[in-house]
Tab-separated table of C-alpha atoms in Angstrom:
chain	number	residue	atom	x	y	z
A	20	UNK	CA	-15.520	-14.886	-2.974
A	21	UNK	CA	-12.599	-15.336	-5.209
A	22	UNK	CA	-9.556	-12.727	-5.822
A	23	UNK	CA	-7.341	-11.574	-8.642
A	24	UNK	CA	-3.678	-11.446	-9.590
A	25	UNK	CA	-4.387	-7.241	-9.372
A	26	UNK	CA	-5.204	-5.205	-5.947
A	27	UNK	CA	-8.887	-6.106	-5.803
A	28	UNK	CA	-11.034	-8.629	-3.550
A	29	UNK	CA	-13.839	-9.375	-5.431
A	30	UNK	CA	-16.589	-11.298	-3.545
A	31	UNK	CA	-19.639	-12.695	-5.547
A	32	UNK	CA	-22.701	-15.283	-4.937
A	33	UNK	CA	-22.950	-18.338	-5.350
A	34	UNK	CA	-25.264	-17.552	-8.549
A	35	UNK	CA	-21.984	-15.940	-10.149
A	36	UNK	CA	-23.833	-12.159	-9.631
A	37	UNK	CA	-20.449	-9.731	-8.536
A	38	UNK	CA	-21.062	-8.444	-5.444
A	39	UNK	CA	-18.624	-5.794	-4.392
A	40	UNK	CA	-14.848	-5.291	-5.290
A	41	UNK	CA	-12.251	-3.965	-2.367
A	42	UNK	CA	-9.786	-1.606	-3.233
A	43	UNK	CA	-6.716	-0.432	-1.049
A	44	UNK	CA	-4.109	-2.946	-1.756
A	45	UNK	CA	-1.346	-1.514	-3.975
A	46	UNK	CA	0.042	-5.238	-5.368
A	47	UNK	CA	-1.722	-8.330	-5.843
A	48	UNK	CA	-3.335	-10.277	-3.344
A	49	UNK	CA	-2.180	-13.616	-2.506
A	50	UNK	CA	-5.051	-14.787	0.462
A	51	UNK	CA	-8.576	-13.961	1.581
A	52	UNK	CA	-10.757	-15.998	4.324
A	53	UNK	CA	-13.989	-15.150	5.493
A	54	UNK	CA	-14.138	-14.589	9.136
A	55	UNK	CA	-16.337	-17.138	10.937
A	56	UNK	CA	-19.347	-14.831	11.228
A	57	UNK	CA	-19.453	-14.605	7.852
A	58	UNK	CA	-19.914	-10.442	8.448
A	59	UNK	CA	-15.836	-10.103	7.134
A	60	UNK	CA	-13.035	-11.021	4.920
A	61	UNK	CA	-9.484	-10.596	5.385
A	62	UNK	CA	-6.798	-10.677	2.693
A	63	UNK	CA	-2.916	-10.691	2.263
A	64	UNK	CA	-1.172	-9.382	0.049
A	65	UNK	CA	2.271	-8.748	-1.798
A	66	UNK	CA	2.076	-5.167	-0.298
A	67	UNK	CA	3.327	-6.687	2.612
A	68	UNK	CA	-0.247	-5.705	4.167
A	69	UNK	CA	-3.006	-7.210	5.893
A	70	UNK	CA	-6.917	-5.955	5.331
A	71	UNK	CA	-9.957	-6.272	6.666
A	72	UNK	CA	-13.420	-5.081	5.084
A	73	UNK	CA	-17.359	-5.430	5.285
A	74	UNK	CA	-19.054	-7.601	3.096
A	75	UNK	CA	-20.052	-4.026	1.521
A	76	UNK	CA	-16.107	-3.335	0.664
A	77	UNK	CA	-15.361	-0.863	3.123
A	78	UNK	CA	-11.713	-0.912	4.536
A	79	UNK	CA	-12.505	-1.498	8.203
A	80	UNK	CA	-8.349	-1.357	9.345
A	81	UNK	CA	-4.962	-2.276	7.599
A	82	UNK	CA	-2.653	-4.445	9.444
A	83	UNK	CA	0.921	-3.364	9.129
A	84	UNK	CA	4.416	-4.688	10.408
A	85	UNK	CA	5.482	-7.717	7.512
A	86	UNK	CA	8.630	-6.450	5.386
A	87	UNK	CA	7.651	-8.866	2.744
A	88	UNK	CA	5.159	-10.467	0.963
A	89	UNK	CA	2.079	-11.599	3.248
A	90	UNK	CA	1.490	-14.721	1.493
A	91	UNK	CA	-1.423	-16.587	4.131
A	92	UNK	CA	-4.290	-15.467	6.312
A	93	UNK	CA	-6.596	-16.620	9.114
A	94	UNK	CA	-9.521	-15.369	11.352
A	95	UNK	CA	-9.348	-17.025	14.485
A	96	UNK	CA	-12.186	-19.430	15.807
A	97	UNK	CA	-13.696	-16.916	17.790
A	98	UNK	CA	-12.801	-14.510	14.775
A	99	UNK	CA	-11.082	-11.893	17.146
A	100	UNK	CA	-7.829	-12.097	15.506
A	101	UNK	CA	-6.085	-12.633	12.429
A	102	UNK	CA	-2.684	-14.575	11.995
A	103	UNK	CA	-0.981	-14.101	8.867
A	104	UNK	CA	1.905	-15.820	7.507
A	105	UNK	CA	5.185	-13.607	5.016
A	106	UNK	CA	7.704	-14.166	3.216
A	107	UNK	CA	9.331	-11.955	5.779
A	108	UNK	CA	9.494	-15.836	7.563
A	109	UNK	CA	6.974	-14.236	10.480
A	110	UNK	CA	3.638	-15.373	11.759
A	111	UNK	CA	2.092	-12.083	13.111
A	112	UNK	CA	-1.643	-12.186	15.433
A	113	UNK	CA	-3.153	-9.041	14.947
A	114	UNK	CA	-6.542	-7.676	16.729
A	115	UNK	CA	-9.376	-6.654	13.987
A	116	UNK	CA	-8.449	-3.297	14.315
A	117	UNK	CA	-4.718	-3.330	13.199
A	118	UNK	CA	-2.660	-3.542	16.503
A	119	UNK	CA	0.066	-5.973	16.427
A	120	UNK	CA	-0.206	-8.704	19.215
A	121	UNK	CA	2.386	-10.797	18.493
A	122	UNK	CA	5.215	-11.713	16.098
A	123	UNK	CA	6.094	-15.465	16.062
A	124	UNK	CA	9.970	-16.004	14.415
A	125	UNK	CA	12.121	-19.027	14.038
A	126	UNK	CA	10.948	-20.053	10.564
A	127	UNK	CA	14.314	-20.027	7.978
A	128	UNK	CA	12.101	-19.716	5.052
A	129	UNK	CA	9.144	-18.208	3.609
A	130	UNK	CA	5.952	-18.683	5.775
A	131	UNK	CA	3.391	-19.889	2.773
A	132	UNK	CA	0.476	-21.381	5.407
A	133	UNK	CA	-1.213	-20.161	8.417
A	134	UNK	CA	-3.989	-22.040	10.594
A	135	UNK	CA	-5.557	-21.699	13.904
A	136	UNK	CA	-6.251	-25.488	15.998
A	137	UNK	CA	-9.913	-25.382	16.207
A	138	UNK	CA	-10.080	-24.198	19.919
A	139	UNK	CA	-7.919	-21.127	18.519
A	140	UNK	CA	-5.277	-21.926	21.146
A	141	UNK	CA	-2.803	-22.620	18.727
């Protein structure tokens, strides 16, 4: 998979064949990870949005809630949820299909990183 400096996700093979390309993001995107199936990707973006899609580059939901810059992003172990990480200085959790679970403050500066442990319990 790789991504550009404009809205698109592009995800290709490891023979260097183009794939699919995801559109829906309306300013560059900054983060993608695979989910740990393999059967997802979810990318961040300086929209301030989250996305998930099928390997076939359908939009499956659009996470929404950062007020800046979603600069990191993160399936879970059990790849139920996505964390992301703004420039907003948030963490958000967020189920697959958009809702909201949780927003994590206290950072005084732009959130650049997000990782789950690898028992996804923190």
């Amino acid at each position: 998979i790789v991504f550009t400096s404009n809205e698109t996700v592009q995800l290709w093979s490891a023979e260097g064949k183009q794939l699919c390309e995801m559109r829906g993001h309306l300013d560059g995107v900054n983060d993608v990870e695979f989910s740990p199936d393999g059967q997802h990707i979810v990318s961040g973006s300086r929209d301030d949005t989250v996305r998930l899609w099928s390997l076939e580059g359908e939009q499956l939901s659009e996470m929404r809630g950062h007020t800046s810059v979603v600069a990191s992003v993160a399936f879970s172990p059990d790849g139920l949820r996505v964390a992301s990480g703004s420039d907003d200085e948030t963490v958000r959790m967020w189920s697959l299909g958009g809702k909201q679970l949780h927003k994590m403050r206290g950072h005084t500066k732009l959130v650049k990183s997000v990782a789950f442990s690898p028992d996804g319990q923190r």
